Structures are given as C-alpha cells and as structure tokens.
C-alpha cells in the first residue's frame, strides 16, 4: 500500500507547491542555496502540505493561498530536520548524506535558520492573526520538545507520559497545526478547524509511534539508516518502554551507550522484537488512529474527509 | 561619555521590557530556561529596544504595544548571538562564558531556536502585516549574512562592498527594522517610518564599523575577550581592508590562520594600528553618522529626535 495514490487528485497542486519550495530557497548565497536544495531534493513525503491542502478543502480553497501555507509549514519542518541532524550527529537522512555531513555543522545551523526565515516570509502573506499565533506557538513547542529530547536521553527510568509529551511536541503539533492553519487560511468555521487540529494531533501521534516502531523493525534499506538508531542515540521510544517491563531486558538496556558494541545492540534489538513490545506499540498507535477517525465522523463527509480517513488507515498499516 | 543617560526618560519603560524579557523565556524545560536566562543576565546594551521606543514616540506611543515589539526584536538579536557563538566557537560573550561553553553546541542551537520562536509568539500580538513582512525579510537577510560571513572567512582578496554588505545584513538591517517596526506599531505615517528605517540603517552601519575598530583598539577588559579576535577567526573587517593597501601588511595578512602564533598576530595588530587604517575606518563610520543626522533633520524635532541624534553622536565617540 502506498500513500501517494490516496491523494492523486491533489497532484497538480502538490507540483505547484514543489515549484514554490524551489523558489523559496533561492538566495544571494550559493552555499545556502545549494545546502537547502540538497535537502529539498532528498524529497520526503510532503505530508504536511498534503494535510494543509486537505484541510483547506473544507472551506474556500484557493490554491494561491493554500500554496503559501503549505510551503511555510514544509519549510519549518525542513528547518527542524536540518537542526535535528546537527543534534543527532546524523550522517544520513532519507538515505542521502545530511547537510551537516556534506558541509558542516555551521552551515547546517544557518541553513536551518534561513529556511525558518523564508518560511515566515512566505507566511506573512497570510493575513490571519490566529494562524500566526498557532504557528509561533508550535515553533516554540517544537523547540522545547527538542531540548527535552536532549534532557531525556539515556534516562532509562522515564515515564510513558515523558515519551508522549515529547512526540507531541516533536511531531504531532506541527501536523495538527498544518491541518488547522490550512483550514483557517480557507476561512473554515472555528468548530471545524479545531476538529481538524484534533485529527492532526491524533494522526501525528500515531505517525511518530509508527516511525519509532519501524526504527526497530525496518531494514537498513527501508530506513535509509541502520535499525535501532534511536536507541543507540539514547532516545527512549515506546517499544523500549514496553520491553523495559521485563527486568532482564531492563538490565541490558541500562548498559546502552553511544559507543557500545554493535553485537550487544543487536542482541537488545532481537530481545525487544520477541518481547511483544512491538505489538503493544502498534496497539497504542491504533488507539490514536481510532480517535482520529472518530473526529472525522463528526465532520462534513466530502472527498477531503474520505482522504484524511484513508491516510489514517494507511498510517496504521505502513511498513516503512 | 555613557549611552544610558541619553535616554534616562525611558528608564521606566526599559525596566518593563526587562521584566517582559524574563517572562518570555519561561518554559517547561528548565535547561532551556536556564540557558536563556544566562544570556539575558549577561545584559548587553538593549540598544534595539531603545530604538523601538524612540521610533514609537513619533506616533501613538502605547507602552503595552511598544513592549511587545521591543521584546520581539531583542530576542531575535539574542537568538542570533547564541547561534553566532556556535559558529565562532566563542567561549566568552560580554565577559561571561557562552551558552555553548557552559552547556554545549546542541543546547546553544536549540536555545537560539527557542528564543526565535518566543520572539515570534510575542510579535504575533502586533496585527500589522507590514511589520511582519519587514521582520521576516530581516531574519532571512541576517541568515544570509551569517552564511556569507562563513563563505568570506580568510578571503584576503575580498572587496570593500563584500564587507559593507555583510555588516548591513549582520547588524544594520535589524537596527533599521527596530526603528521602522517601532514606528509602524505606533501608527506613524509611511514617509516617517521609512526615514526612521534609513536612520537605523546608517547608525547600524556606523555601530558595526565602530565595533570592528574597537576589536583592534580595545583592551581585553573592555572587550570581554582578547583583541584581534575577529581577524584571528578570519573575519576581514574595515581596518584590515584599509591596512591591506600596504603590500608588506598584506603579505603578513595572508599568513593569518586560526592556530597561528599569538606573537605573530600581535605584530600584525601593531602594524595595523600604526598604519592609519583605524583613522580611515573612523572616517567611514562618521560618513554614515552624518547621513543619519541628515535624515533626522527632516523629521519632527521632538525629544525622541534629539535623543536619536545624541545616540548617533555617541556612536561616533564611543571607546568600548
């Protein structure tokens, strides 16, 4: 099952967004432009623009307006990816060298700042104070989430709620904001754009949990990086929290560190995969997806609604 | 001569801004809050808030509104300082350890992102699209400037216009934006806020040139860091461009590198100081200040105008 065919009717508009993204990164500095283009061409699912467009279909859908919102949100996402790569000391992203690896940390940091600035520049064309408020709040929360992730690294005694708050900030809020701001830009009524926010939040949570599961179950080819990378970097995700209930696993877990023997890591990953933790994590993801579907059932039943439903169902089944 | 007495009549409002800054950095992450507070307490001249307030006095001055604008602009400045410290690998800022030195690069990067986000959050309360446009454009230009600074490092054959463009982006534009946005928030007429922008640009250019001069002429105590730091890091500033006209100096200059012998660096600095380059640099700074004063002469002659004039005169004389 693939994601793209679910919204093939938006393909023309998505191409327009792609072009707008290429325009947005043009600059007087060839270095910054090359670095940004490098990231842009690495692709990615452009899932945030898709949510923006779908949410906009609940109101006065004007592609010129929707395009600006979609580009702004995708660029904020891209900026956070570049800065993440600095933090994670990652050399690969989507199977290609990161900006940080190809140039250096300094370029990665300013390329991220630049993309954030361009995003705001594009977004100022949307004259809806509420939309600006949501976007700014989201940016702050994403940053707090990133710092929390640093604070929580290798904290093997953390709680489930620490994890859930972290992925809310890290992923779910920006998807929720994409849905809500897309709707606001299309002048959708408040009760509907708030529901779309909620849908985005639930789907975002499920999406990140799935990502965290796939980091253990995916192959290196599927992930574009070796499996178990999150754990190695000290990021404690949902499958680890479930597997940790076993004292034997927990004892091994507490010995995890960045420079550990890869065979020891492999043993932990094998233990985790046979512990039932993966299955339990899928169940949590599904609970969020059920909530997302329930929200949709209270919204007008149009093509966008059916597509949002299919996307939620897809996330529940995706295997990379 | 001191800067502060020039705007003592604003002291009450500046204290309000100080409190608002402390509030703005509060967050759910103690790490991010400590890091931001550390930077806040290091002080600084708060020159951008002062320009915001003074520009606002040309219109409907409401401290509640002006406060938001001032905080937003100061926080963008602070964010850029934190990211600069990562770039510069600086361990001292205003005589205190940098966030980067006290924690690490990762914390410095996200603390900067966080301050940028909070700045936007505060700024969304200003419902003036034009102000948002100017701010976003400024952020983009500052980032391009930062990347250009990386690209231009140790390029001993660069032109004067490369330097001028760089300091425009690095410093002058944010001061110009402080003046213009402060005026726009106070509903000042377009012809006046555009002139205030121009004043800010000229003063900003002079301010940065002065900074670049003082990096050679200041003592370690005055600067809060050793003299000649810019050159050591490969930043080619105006005094260097003038001194470079001497072939002997140029030959020595081309051997400058990060890990060079400090005695060799001292020799270059001594040569530069006796070359007349400092005097020529002051002259360029003064040309900008004259232009700033000329702009002021076309604006209403009120207390704010006289204060802006005194600030320009102060910049022409400051010795640290």
Coordinates of C-alpha atoms in Angstrom, one line a residue, chain B residues 156 163 209-218 227-232 235-246 248-250 252-253 256 263-282:
Chain B
X156 CA 42.0 38.2 2.0
X163 CA 32.3 43.8 3.9
X209 CA 32.2 49.6 11.9
X210 CA 32.9 51.0 15.4
X211 CA 32.7 47.5 16.9
X212 CA 35.1 46.3 14.3
X213 CA 37.5 49.1 15.1
X214 CA 37.3 48.5 18.8
X215 CA 38.1 44.8 18.3
X216 CA 41.6 46.1 17.4
X217 CA 41.9 49.1 19.7
X218 CA 40.1 47.9 22.8
X227 CA 41.7 42.0 21.0
X228 CA 42.1 41.0 17.4
X229 CA 39.7 38.1 17.7
X230 CA 37.8 38.9 14.5
X231 CA 41.0 38.7 12.4
X232 CA 42.1 35.5 14.1
X235 CA 36.7 37.9 9.7
X236 CA 38.0 40.6 7.4
X237 CA 36.8 43.9 8.8
X238 CA 37.2 47.5 7.6
X239 CA 40.5 48.3 9.4
X240 CA 42.1 45.2 7.8
X241 CA 40.8 46.3 4.3
X242 CA 42.5 49.7 4.7
X243 CA 45.7 48.3 6.2
X244 CA 45.8 45.7 3.3
X245 CA 46.7 48.5 0.9
X246 CA 50.2 48.2 2.2
X248 CA 54.1 44.4 3.4
X249 CA 51.0 44.2 5.6
X250 CA 49.2 42.2 3.0
X252 CA 51.7 39.1 6.6
X253 CA 47.9 39.1 6.5
X256 CA 46.8 34.6 9.3
X263 CA 53.1 36.9 18.9
X264 CA 52.8 37.0 15.1
X265 CA 49.2 38.1 15.5
X266 CA 50.2 40.8 17.9
X267 CA 52.7 42.0 15.3
X268 CA 50.0 42.3 12.7
X269 CA 47.7 44.2 15.1
X270 CA 50.6 46.6 16.0
X271 CA 51.2 47.2 12.3
X272 CA 47.6 47.8 11.6
X273 CA 47.3 50.3 14.5
X274 CA 50.2 52.4 13.2
X275 CA 49.1 52.2 9.5
X276 CA 46.4 54.9 9.6
X277 CA 43.7 52.2 8.9
X278 CA 42.0 52.9 12.2
X279 CA 41.7 56.6 11.4
X280 CA 40.3 55.8 7.9
X281 CA 37.8 53.5 9.4
X282 CA 36.6 56.1 11.8

